[in-house]
Amino acid sequence: MTILNPTNINQNVRNLEYAVRGPLVTRALELAKELNNGAEKPFKSVIRANIGDCHAMQQKPLTFFRQIISCATYPSMLDNPDIPEDVKERVNSLLDACGGRSVGAYSESCGLEIVRRHCADYIKQRDKLDQDVDWQNIFLTTGASEVVKVTMSLVNQSSNGKPVGVMIPIPQYPLYSATLCELGMHQVNYYLNEQENWSLNVEELERAYGEAEDQCEIKVIVVINPGNPTGAVLSKRNIIEVVEFAQRHNIMILADEVYQHNIWAEGASFTSFRSAMAEINAKLELVSMMSASKGYMGECGLRGGYGELYNFPLDVRAILYKLLSARLCCSVLGQITMSCVVKPPKIGDPSYEKYEAETKQVLSNLKSKAKLVADTFNSIEGMQCNEVAGAMYAFPRLSLPKKAIDEALAKNQQPDFFYAWQLLESTGVCIVPGSGFGQAPNTYHFRTTILPPPDVFQDMMNRMKSFHQQFLARYS
Ligand SMILES: Cc1ncc(COP(=O)(O)O)c(C=O)c1O
């Protein structure tokens, strides 16, 4: 007999779910293997549009990033005459900050000071601030995911015996529901308004707050901007309204801004929570985050991220940093990647032109796919898709025939899971059902990324369109 079984382990861990890596993904991997082994399928390839993993979708790494990472990892490469001087300078300054000039040495728990300073300069420039940003408020992490986890751990204590409540958008990125479940916190859903391009409405925030107030002690509101899975970009006015809401209720803000480079809609722009709060002189605590995984870099596997604390009491900051010290440090290669993200080559640097050309290419591809995806879905009967104004996803709404819903429920499946499963089995396209992100009751959606390369993406749109027509014909 084993000591451990599913009922005597931590039930919070047992219960947590992470839809973007759920059973559909497992099946997609199996299908790809079956195809490789020569199995006959109604499709020739599996297209994985389930996760925002750019390089897995053939996006090329940026040369500047990889030169820095290669030279930092194997410094003999610094003698190579093909390596540009600005890369050599950066690598030398980063290695000088590493113990024994090696990326194999642990760094300080919050990350290398030089990289934290690069992040501080980036924020100053991004938000056009007159004053310097305090680099000591920045901590480097294993992707943005770790910022979320440590922040939630930090605030997870209530004063009234009820669980700590965290307001999260619905639909949300499942990192939030999973982390809250793991830590035994109370998820307070506020619904984004699909009819108005997934906008964030303050009356809805008040409703959600008011209805949950008795069940928990609400301490945090999470905002994802640009939105995953919605693709919405919040206006400055809207952000200020959220800040005012948080001020009214004395709760802190966790701003997930990992898609800040991914803005597609004409006239839209990214406003950071930090700058909006500075503008109205808001004094509440904010944790905002950035990642190496998104934007034009897509370096998901290198696991770089940072969090910035704003308006944090110094004694609380010290406790958070103590928590970080318990994991020693995050990957130094991830930290170096963040240095590249926040301090790219500038005009006149030897690497500048290539860097500009490469990043422009990535962004313009994504922008055209953001338009194509919404246009295609909107041309299909029974599908409705809001503009993909930012980020890397579309989250269209499906009008499913009653017969399909009944058959799904009879099989104990969510109707959008049922749809996504059939789509995968008949076309090889792997998407994530809306139920994995949360959605208004009795509505059905799915999320697709816009990451496959343009030709594959067009093929995927065609497969989805013809599948949908057949699905409607079968169940109507
Ligand atoms: C909204 C959002 N936040 C956080 C993350 C996690 O990013 P990271 O790879 O930096 O941990 C993701 C990843 O897809 C995301 O979409």
Short mmCIF file of C-alpha atoms and ligand atoms in Angstrom, two decimals:
data_model
loop_
_atom_site.label_atom_id
_atom_site.label_comp_id
_atom_site.label_asym_id
_atom_site.label_seq_id
_atom_site.Cartn_x
_atom_site.Cartn_y
_atom_site.Cartn_z
CA MET A 1 0.00 0.00 0.00
CA THR A 2 1.31 3.47 -0.82
CA ILE A 3 1.35 6.24 1.76
CA LEU A 4 -0.05 8.78 -0.67
CA ASN A 5 -3.35 8.56 -2.50
CA PRO A 6 -5.47 11.19 -4.22
CA THR A 7 -7.68 11.69 -1.17
CA ASN A 8 -4.96 12.21 1.44
CA ILE A 9 -2.84 14.69 -0.52
CA ASN A 10 -3.49 18.44 -0.51
CA GLN A 11 -7.00 18.70 -1.98
CA ASN A 12 -6.38 22.24 -3.16
CA VAL A 13 -3.64 20.89 -5.39
CA ARG A 14 -5.86 18.02 -6.49
CA ASN A 15 -8.67 20.37 -7.43
CA LEU A 16 -6.75 22.98 -9.37
CA GLU A 17 -7.15 23.05 -13.13
CA TYR A 18 -5.10 24.59 -15.91
CA ALA A 19 -7.17 24.52 -19.05
CA VAL A 20 -4.50 25.63 -21.50
CA ARG A 21 -2.68 22.39 -20.70
CA GLY A 22 -5.75 20.15 -20.20
CA PRO A 23 -6.92 16.87 -21.78
CA LEU A 24 -7.29 18.37 -25.26
CA VAL A 25 -3.59 19.15 -25.31
CA THR A 26 -2.74 15.61 -24.23
CA ARG A 27 -4.92 14.29 -27.04
CA ALA A 28 -3.30 16.71 -29.55
CA LEU A 29 0.12 15.31 -28.63
CA GLU A 30 -1.16 11.75 -29.08
CA LEU A 31 -2.65 12.63 -32.46
CA ALA A 32 0.65 14.15 -33.61
CA LYS A 33 2.44 10.93 -32.61
CA GLU A 34 -0.17 8.80 -34.37
CA LEU A 35 0.30 10.86 -37.56
CA ASN A 36 4.06 10.47 -37.28
CA ASN A 37 3.61 6.73 -37.04
CA GLY A 38 1.69 6.76 -40.30
CA ALA A 39 -1.91 6.62 -38.98
CA GLU A 40 -4.64 7.70 -41.39
CA LYS A 41 -6.43 10.85 -40.21
CA PRO A 42 -8.73 13.35 -41.90
CA PHE A 43 -5.87 15.92 -41.57
CA LYS A 44 -2.15 15.96 -42.30
CA SER A 45 -0.89 17.89 -39.27
CA VAL A 46 -1.87 18.92 -35.77
CA ILE A 47 -2.03 22.68 -35.23
CA ARG A 48 -1.56 23.68 -31.62
CA ALA A 49 -3.38 26.95 -31.13
CA ASN A 50 -3.99 26.29 -27.45
CA ILE A 51 -1.14 28.14 -25.81
CA GLY A 52 0.67 31.44 -26.22
CA ASP A 53 4.00 29.79 -26.96
CA CYS A 54 5.49 31.80 -29.84
CA HIS A 55 8.64 29.83 -30.58
CA ALA A 56 6.74 26.56 -30.58
CA MET A 57 4.83 28.14 -33.46
CA GLN A 58 8.03 28.76 -35.42
CA GLN A 59 8.57 32.38 -34.40
CA LYS A 60 12.32 32.93 -34.70
CA PRO A 61 14.24 34.08 -31.63
CA LEU A 62 15.60 37.63 -31.89
CA THR A 63 19.30 37.60 -32.82
CA PHE A 64 20.25 40.19 -30.20
CA PHE A 65 18.71 38.11 -27.43
CA ARG A 66 20.32 34.87 -28.47
CA GLN A 67 23.75 36.43 -29.03
CA ILE A 68 23.65 37.82 -25.51
CA ILE A 69 22.44 34.59 -24.00
CA SER A 70 24.94 32.48 -25.94
CA CYS A 71 27.91 34.68 -25.04
CA ALA A 72 26.81 34.95 -21.41
CA THR A 73 26.57 31.17 -21.22
CA TYR A 74 29.79 30.48 -23.12
CA PRO A 75 32.01 33.56 -22.74
CA SER A 76 34.69 32.29 -25.16
CA MET A 77 32.24 33.38 -27.85
CA LEU A 78 33.08 36.96 -26.93
CA ASP A 79 36.26 36.50 -28.98
CA ASN A 80 34.20 35.85 -32.10
CA PRO A 81 34.59 38.86 -34.46
CA ASP A 82 31.02 38.35 -35.74
CA ILE A 83 29.54 39.26 -32.37
CA PRO A 84 28.60 42.97 -32.38
CA GLU A 85 30.32 45.29 -29.92
CA ASP A 86 27.11 46.29 -28.11
CA VAL A 87 26.40 42.63 -27.42
CA LYS A 88 29.91 42.15 -26.04
CA GLU A 89 29.58 45.21 -23.81
CA ARG A 90 26.25 44.07 -22.44
CA VAL A 91 27.46 40.55 -21.80
CA ASN A 92 30.55 41.80 -20.03
CA SER A 93 28.52 44.08 -17.79
CA LEU A 94 26.09 41.27 -16.98
CA LEU A 95 28.86 38.78 -16.29
CA ASP A 96 30.65 41.30 -14.06
CA ALA A 97 27.50 41.21 -11.92
CA CYS A 98 27.44 37.40 -11.71
CA GLY A 99 29.38 35.50 -9.07
CA GLY A 100 32.62 34.25 -10.62
CA ARG A 101 31.49 35.87 -13.91
CA SER A 102 29.28 32.83 -14.50
CA VAL A 103 25.55 32.52 -15.19
CA GLY A 104 25.87 29.30 -13.23
CA ALA A 105 26.19 31.21 -9.96
CA TYR A 106 23.14 32.04 -7.84
CA SER A 107 22.20 35.71 -7.98
CA GLU A 108 20.73 37.84 -5.19
CA SER A 109 17.20 36.62 -4.38
CA CYS A 110 15.49 39.53 -6.13
CA GLY A 111 17.78 39.25 -9.12
CA LEU A 112 20.94 40.94 -10.38
CA GLU A 113 21.01 44.61 -9.41
CA ILE A 114 22.09 45.61 -12.90
CA VAL A 115 19.02 43.97 -14.45
CA ARG A 116 16.70 45.43 -11.82
CA ARG A 117 18.14 48.82 -12.74
CA HIS A 118 17.52 48.14 -16.43
CA CYS A 119 13.89 47.36 -15.60
CA ALA A 120 13.57 50.58 -13.58
CA ASP A 121 14.93 52.62 -16.51
CA TYR A 122 12.51 50.87 -18.85
CA ILE A 123 9.51 51.78 -16.70
CA LYS A 124 10.70 55.38 -16.46
CA GLN A 125 10.96 55.64 -20.25
CA ARG A 126 7.77 53.72 -20.97
CA ASP A 127 5.68 55.88 -18.65
CA LYS A 128 7.55 59.09 -19.58
CA LEU A 129 8.33 59.84 -15.95
CA ASP A 130 10.44 62.75 -14.78
CA GLN A 131 11.61 60.96 -11.68
CA ASP A 132 13.70 57.82 -11.52
CA VAL A 133 11.97 54.56 -10.68
CA ASP A 134 13.38 52.90 -7.56
CA TRP A 135 15.09 49.73 -8.80
CA GLN A 136 14.76 48.23 -5.33
CA ASN A 137 11.02 47.94 -5.87
CA ILE A 138 11.67 45.53 -8.74
CA PHE A 139 12.14 41.81 -8.27
CA LEU A 140 13.05 39.38 -11.01
CA THR A 141 11.10 36.17 -11.34
CA THR A 142 10.59 32.89 -13.15
CA GLY A 143 8.16 34.43 -15.61
CA ALA A 144 5.20 36.58 -14.62
CA SER A 145 3.58 33.47 -13.15
CA GLU A 146 5.84 33.70 -10.13
CA VAL A 147 4.86 37.32 -9.51
CA VAL A 148 1.25 36.19 -9.24
CA LYS A 149 2.07 33.31 -6.91
CA VAL A 150 4.24 35.25 -4.48
CA THR A 151 1.83 38.19 -4.35
CA MET A 152 -1.09 35.91 -3.56
CA SER A 153 0.94 34.09 -0.89
CA LEU A 154 1.90 37.42 0.65
CA VAL A 155 -1.66 38.67 1.07
CA ASN A 156 -3.21 35.35 2.03
CA GLN A 157 -4.30 36.15 5.55
CA SER A 158 -7.66 37.48 6.59
CA SER A 159 -8.70 39.20 9.76
CA ASN A 160 -12.25 37.83 9.96
CA GLY A 161 -11.80 34.06 9.78
CA LYS A 162 -13.08 33.99 6.20
CA PRO A 163 -10.87 33.25 3.21
CA VAL A 164 -9.11 36.10 1.44
CA GLY A 165 -11.05 37.13 -1.66
CA VAL A 166 -9.41 38.07 -4.96
CA MET A 167 -11.42 39.68 -7.73
CA ILE A 168 -10.52 38.29 -11.13
CA PRO A 169 -11.96 38.99 -14.57
CA ILE A 170 -14.13 36.41 -16.28
CA PRO A 171 -12.99 35.23 -18.73
CA GLN A 172 -9.59 35.01 -17.04
CA TYR A 173 -6.21 33.45 -17.62
CA PRO A 174 -6.31 30.14 -15.66
CA LEU A 175 -3.13 30.96 -13.75
CA TYR A 176 -5.39 33.03 -11.49
CA SER A 177 -8.05 30.45 -10.71
CA ALA A 178 -5.34 27.78 -10.28
CA THR A 179 -3.28 29.89 -7.87
CA LEU A 180 -6.33 30.87 -5.82
CA CYS A 181 -7.40 27.23 -5.64
CA GLU A 182 -3.92 26.10 -4.60
CA LEU A 183 -3.76 28.67 -1.81
CA GLY A 184 -7.33 28.16 -0.62
CA MET A 185 -8.33 31.71 -1.51
CA HIS A 186 -11.80 32.84 -2.59
CA GLN A 187 -12.29 33.65 -6.26
CA VAL A 188 -14.55 36.65 -6.79
CA ASN A 189 -15.62 36.80 -10.42
CA TYR A 190 -16.30 40.06 -12.21
CA TYR A 191 -17.60 39.63 -15.75
CA LEU A 192 -16.16 41.53 -18.68
CA ASN A 193 -18.75 42.96 -21.03
CA GLU A 194 -18.66 40.97 -24.25
CA GLN A 195 -21.25 43.21 -25.93
CA GLU A 196 -18.89 46.15 -25.55
CA ASN A 197 -15.67 44.58 -26.73
CA TRP A 198 -14.97 42.91 -23.41
CA SER A 199 -14.83 46.20 -21.58
CA LEU A 200 -14.47 46.43 -17.84
CA ASN A 201 -17.45 48.02 -16.23
CA VAL A 202 -17.32 49.59 -12.76
CA GLU A 203 -20.98 48.75 -11.93
CA GLU A 204 -20.05 45.10 -12.50
CA LEU A 205 -17.07 45.47 -10.16
CA GLU A 206 -19.39 46.87 -7.50
CA ARG A 207 -21.88 44.05 -8.05
CA ALA A 208 -19.20 41.39 -7.73
CA TYR A 209 -17.73 43.05 -4.66
CA GLY A 210 -21.11 43.50 -2.98
CA GLU A 211 -22.18 39.89 -3.56
CA ALA A 212 -18.94 38.37 -2.30
CA GLU A 213 -18.32 40.67 0.64
CA ASP A 214 -19.99 38.38 3.17
CA GLN A 215 -18.18 35.24 2.06
CA CYS A 216 -14.59 36.45 2.21
CA GLU A 217 -12.32 39.37 2.93
CA ILE A 218 -11.61 40.95 -0.42
CA LYS A 219 -8.05 42.24 -0.60
CA VAL A 220 -7.00 42.25 -4.26
CA ILE A 221 -8.35 43.02 -7.70
CA VAL A 222 -6.57 41.48 -10.68
CA VAL A 223 -6.69 43.23 -14.04
CA ILE A 224 -5.22 41.71 -17.20
CA ASN A 225 -4.44 44.40 -19.76
CA PRO A 226 -4.21 43.74 -22.68
CA GLY A 227 -6.58 40.90 -21.99
CA ASN A 228 -6.03 37.18 -22.20
CA PRO A 229 -8.21 35.56 -23.53
CA THR A 230 -10.29 38.57 -24.58
CA GLY A 231 -7.79 40.58 -26.64
CA ALA A 232 -9.26 43.80 -25.18
CA VAL A 233 -7.11 46.87 -24.45
CA LEU A 234 -8.30 49.10 -21.61
CA SER A 235 -8.46 52.85 -22.04
CA LYS A 236 -6.76 55.16 -19.57
CA ARG A 237 -10.18 56.34 -18.40
CA ASN A 238 -11.21 52.77 -17.66
CA ILE A 239 -7.99 52.09 -15.76
CA ILE A 240 -8.51 55.18 -13.63
CA GLU A 241 -12.05 53.97 -12.84
CA VAL A 242 -10.61 50.65 -11.63
CA VAL A 243 -8.09 52.49 -9.47
CA GLU A 244 -10.88 54.61 -7.98
CA PHE A 245 -12.91 51.47 -7.32
CA ALA A 246 -9.95 49.88 -5.54
CA GLN A 247 -9.43 53.06 -3.52
CA ARG A 248 -13.10 53.11 -2.46
CA HIS A 249 -12.82 49.58 -1.14
CA ASN A 250 -9.27 49.73 0.12
CA ILE A 251 -7.98 46.81 -1.91
CA MET A 252 -4.69 46.44 -3.74
CA ILE A 253 -4.27 46.02 -7.50
CA LEU A 254 -2.42 43.26 -9.31
CA ALA A 255 -1.86 44.46 -12.87
CA ASP A 256 -0.97 41.76 -15.37
CA GLU A 257 0.61 43.73 -18.18
CA VAL A 258 2.54 40.98 -19.93
CA TYR A 259 1.06 41.89 -23.33
CA GLN A 260 2.05 45.56 -23.18
CA HIS A 261 3.93 45.33 -26.52
CA ASN A 262 1.01 43.60 -28.26
CA ILE A 263 -1.40 46.34 -29.27
CA TRP A 264 -3.08 46.00 -32.67
CA ALA A 265 -6.20 48.17 -32.87
CA GLU A 266 -5.95 51.52 -34.62
CA GLY A 267 -5.91 54.30 -32.05
CA ALA A 268 -5.37 51.94 -29.10
CA SER A 269 -2.36 52.33 -26.85
CA PHE A 270 -1.05 50.75 -23.69
CA THR A 271 -1.47 52.65 -20.42
CA SER A 272 0.18 51.15 -17.39
CA PHE A 273 -1.65 51.03 -14.07
CA ARG A 274 1.40 52.62 -12.56
CA SER A 275 1.16 55.72 -14.76
CA ALA A 276 -2.62 56.02 -14.25
CA MET A 277 -2.14 55.82 -10.50
CA ALA A 278 0.64 58.37 -10.57
CA GLU A 279 -1.58 60.71 -12.55
CA ILE A 280 -4.30 60.75 -9.91
CA ASN A 281 -1.83 60.43 -7.06
CA ALA A 282 -3.41 57.17 -5.85
CA LYS A 283 -1.74 55.81 -2.75
CA LEU A 284 -2.88 52.19 -2.75
CA GLU A 285 -0.54 49.28 -3.30
CA LEU A 286 0.03 48.00 -6.80
CA VAL A 287 2.01 45.03 -8.07
CA SER A 288 2.50 45.12 -11.81
CA MET A 289 4.26 42.54 -13.92
CA MET A 290 6.04 41.98 -17.18
CA SER A 291 7.36 38.88 -18.89
CA ALA A 292 9.91 37.73 -21.47
CA SER A 293 7.35 35.25 -22.82
CA LYS A 294 5.16 37.57 -24.89
CA GLY A 295 5.59 40.79 -26.93
CA TYR A 296 7.86 40.17 -29.91
CA MET A 297 10.39 38.12 -27.98
CA GLY A 298 8.26 35.09 -27.05
CA GLU A 299 11.05 33.63 -24.90
CA CYS A 300 8.64 31.51 -22.83
CA GLY A 301 11.08 28.72 -22.05
CA LEU A 302 13.76 31.01 -20.66
CA ARG A 303 11.33 31.97 -17.88
CA GLY A 304 12.05 35.66 -17.35
CA GLY A 305 9.78 38.15 -15.65
CA TYR A 306 9.67 40.99 -13.20
CA GLY A 307 7.27 42.43 -10.68
CA GLU A 308 7.25 46.05 -9.59
CA LEU A 309 5.95 47.10 -6.19
CA TYR A 310 4.39 50.54 -6.08
CA ASN A 311 3.34 52.30 -2.87
CA PHE A 312 4.45 49.30 -0.85
CA PRO A 313 5.39 49.77 2.79
CA LEU A 314 9.11 49.00 3.15
CA ASP A 315 8.56 46.47 5.92
CA VAL A 316 6.09 44.53 3.73
CA ARG A 317 8.52 44.70 0.82
CA ALA A 318 11.19 43.20 3.04
CA ILE A 319 8.90 40.30 3.94
CA LEU A 320 8.08 39.63 0.30
CA TYR A 321 11.78 39.65 -0.51
CA LYS A 322 12.37 37.22 2.34
CA LEU A 323 9.82 34.92 0.70
CA LEU A 324 11.78 35.20 -2.55
CA SER A 325 15.00 34.36 -0.74
CA ALA A 326 13.50 31.00 0.22
CA ARG A 327 13.77 29.97 -3.44
CA LEU A 328 17.34 31.37 -3.63
CA CYS A 329 16.93 33.11 -6.98
CA CYS A 330 15.24 32.72 -10.33
CA SER A 331 17.17 31.52 -13.38
CA VAL A 332 20.02 33.89 -14.20
CA LEU A 333 19.46 33.23 -17.91
CA GLY A 334 15.86 34.35 -17.41
CA GLN A 335 17.16 37.50 -15.75
CA ILE A 336 19.53 38.17 -18.63
CA THR A 337 16.63 37.70 -21.02
CA MET A 338 14.74 40.38 -19.10
CA SER A 339 17.71 42.71 -19.52
CA CYS A 340 17.34 42.24 -23.29
CA VAL A 341 13.57 42.84 -23.11
CA VAL A 342 13.80 46.10 -21.21
CA LYS A 343 17.04 47.41 -22.69
CA PRO A 344 17.05 46.62 -26.41
CA PRO A 345 19.65 48.14 -28.76
CA LYS A 346 19.13 51.85 -29.36
CA ILE A 347 19.53 53.87 -32.54
CA GLY A 348 23.20 53.90 -33.56
CA ASP A 349 24.09 50.66 -31.77
CA PRO A 350 25.56 47.98 -34.06
CA SER A 351 22.65 45.61 -33.34
CA TYR A 352 19.92 48.20 -33.79
CA GLU A 353 18.93 47.75 -37.42
CA LYS A 354 18.67 44.00 -37.32
CA TYR A 355 16.77 44.14 -34.05
CA GLU A 356 14.31 46.68 -35.45
CA ALA A 357 13.74 44.67 -38.60
CA GLU A 358 13.17 41.43 -36.69
CA THR A 359 10.79 42.89 -34.13
CA LYS A 360 8.81 44.79 -36.79
CA GLN A 361 8.39 41.60 -38.78
CA VAL A 362 7.02 39.69 -35.77
CA LEU A 363 4.65 42.49 -34.80
CA SER A 364 3.33 43.06 -38.30
CA ASN A 365 2.63 39.33 -38.75
CA LEU A 366 0.74 39.23 -35.48
CA LYS A 367 -1.19 42.38 -36.35
CA SER A 368 -2.41 41.00 -39.66
CA LYS A 369 -3.44 37.71 -38.03
CA ALA A 370 -5.29 39.60 -35.30
CA LYS A 371 -7.45 41.11 -38.04
CA LEU A 372 -7.76 37.95 -40.10
CA VAL A 373 -8.93 35.88 -37.15
CA ALA A 374 -11.80 38.19 -36.20
CA ASP A 375 -12.82 38.70 -39.83
CA THR A 376 -12.86 34.95 -40.49
CA PHE A 377 -14.85 34.05 -37.38
CA ASN A 378 -17.33 36.83 -38.03
CA SER A 379 -17.89 35.49 -41.54
CA ILE A 380 -19.02 32.13 -40.09
CA GLU A 381 -22.66 31.54 -39.20
CA GLY A 382 -23.05 30.93 -35.47
CA MET A 383 -19.77 32.59 -34.47
CA GLN A 384 -19.20 36.08 -33.23
CA CYS A 385 -15.83 37.55 -32.45
CA ASN A 386 -14.86 40.88 -30.93
CA GLU A 387 -11.99 42.85 -32.38
CA VAL A 388 -8.62 41.45 -31.30
CA ALA A 389 -7.31 44.81 -30.12
CA GLY A 390 -4.29 43.40 -28.30
CA ALA A 391 -2.53 40.31 -26.90
CA MET A 392 -2.33 37.04 -28.88
CA TYR A 393 -5.78 35.46 -28.78
CA ALA A 394 -9.31 35.52 -30.10
CA PHE A 395 -12.20 34.43 -27.89
CA PRO A 396 -15.21 34.05 -30.20
CA ARG A 397 -18.67 33.18 -29.03
CA LEU A 398 -20.34 30.06 -30.37
CA SER A 399 -24.07 29.66 -30.88
CA LEU A 400 -24.33 25.90 -30.47
CA PRO A 401 -27.41 24.01 -31.66
CA LYS A 402 -29.58 22.57 -28.86
CA LYS A 403 -28.97 19.03 -30.11
CA ALA A 404 -25.21 19.47 -29.68
CA ILE A 405 -25.62 20.94 -26.19
CA ASP A 406 -27.89 18.05 -25.16
CA GLU A 407 -25.48 15.45 -26.51
CA ALA A 408 -22.57 17.10 -24.67
CA LEU A 409 -24.46 17.25 -21.39
CA ALA A 410 -25.55 13.64 -21.79
CA LYS A 411 -21.84 12.76 -22.03
CA ASN A 412 -21.15 14.87 -18.94
CA GLN A 413 -19.10 17.31 -21.00
CA GLN A 414 -19.20 21.09 -21.22
CA PRO A 415 -20.73 21.91 -24.63
CA ASP A 416 -17.71 23.96 -25.69
CA PHE A 417 -15.38 21.15 -24.64
CA PHE A 418 -17.50 18.78 -26.74
CA TYR A 419 -17.12 21.17 -29.70
CA ALA A 420 -13.37 21.60 -29.19
CA TRP A 421 -12.86 17.83 -28.88
CA GLN A 422 -14.65 17.15 -32.14
CA LEU A 423 -12.76 19.96 -33.84
CA LEU A 424 -9.49 18.37 -32.73
CA GLU A 425 -10.45 14.85 -33.79
CA SER A 426 -11.70 15.90 -37.21
CA THR A 427 -9.29 18.70 -38.16
CA GLY A 428 -6.23 18.40 -35.90
CA VAL A 429 -6.75 21.97 -34.64
CA CYS A 430 -6.25 22.27 -30.88
CA ILE A 431 -7.99 25.17 -29.16
CA VAL A 432 -9.15 25.69 -25.57
CA PRO A 433 -12.85 25.66 -24.65
CA GLY A 434 -14.21 28.84 -23.08
CA SER A 435 -15.17 26.92 -19.95
CA GLY A 436 -11.45 26.78 -19.09
CA PHE A 437 -11.37 30.56 -18.75
CA GLY A 438 -14.83 31.12 -17.33
CA GLN A 439 -17.73 32.66 -19.23
CA ALA A 440 -21.20 34.02 -18.54
CA PRO A 441 -23.68 31.19 -17.80
CA ASN A 442 -25.14 29.53 -20.88
CA THR A 443 -22.65 31.12 -23.24
CA TYR A 444 -20.03 29.11 -25.12
CA HIS A 445 -16.69 30.23 -26.44
CA PHE A 446 -13.26 29.00 -27.32
CA ARG A 447 -9.86 30.58 -27.32
CA THR A 448 -7.42 30.33 -30.16
CA THR A 449 -3.99 31.90 -30.32
CA ILE A 450 -3.00 33.95 -33.36
CA LEU A 451 0.52 32.49 -33.29
CA PRO A 452 0.76 29.85 -36.04
CA PRO A 453 2.83 31.13 -39.01
CA PRO A 454 0.72 32.95 -41.66
CA ASP A 455 0.32 30.00 -44.07
CA VAL A 456 -0.50 27.55 -41.27
CA PHE A 457 -2.83 30.13 -39.76
CA GLN A 458 -4.75 30.50 -43.01
CA ASP A 459 -4.97 26.69 -43.25
CA MET A 460 -6.24 26.59 -39.66
CA MET A 461 -8.93 29.21 -40.42
CA ASN A 462 -10.06 27.13 -43.41
CA ARG A 463 -10.19 23.91 -41.37
CA MET A 464 -12.17 25.61 -38.61
CA LYS A 465 -14.62 27.17 -41.02
CA SER A 466 -15.45 23.95 -42.80
CA PHE A 467 -15.62 21.99 -39.53
CA HIS A 468 -18.06 24.52 -38.09
CA GLN A 469 -20.33 24.28 -41.12
CA GLN A 470 -20.35 20.48 -40.89
CA PHE A 471 -20.98 20.63 -37.14
CA LEU A 472 -23.98 22.92 -37.65
CA ALA A 473 -25.32 20.71 -40.43
CA ARG A 474 -24.97 17.65 -38.20
CA TYR A 475 -26.64 19.06 -35.11
CA SER A 476 -29.17 21.58 -36.44
C1 LIG B 1 -2.14 37.04 -18.92
C2 LIG B 1 -0.95 36.20 -18.62
N1 LIG B 1 -0.29 36.40 -17.47
C3 LIG B 1 0.78 35.67 -17.15
C4 LIG B 1 1.25 34.68 -17.99
C5 LIG B 1 2.43 33.87 -17.57
O1 LIG B 1 3.57 34.28 -18.25
P1 LIG B 1 5.02 33.76 -17.91
O2 LIG B 1 5.43 32.87 -19.02
O3 LIG B 1 5.84 35.01 -17.85
O4 LIG B 1 4.99 33.08 -16.59
C6 LIG B 1 0.60 34.44 -19.20
C7 LIG B 1 1.06 33.37 -20.10
O5 LIG B 1 0.47 33.06 -21.10
C8 LIG B 1 -0.52 35.22 -19.52
O6 LIG B 1 -1.19 35.04 -20.65
#
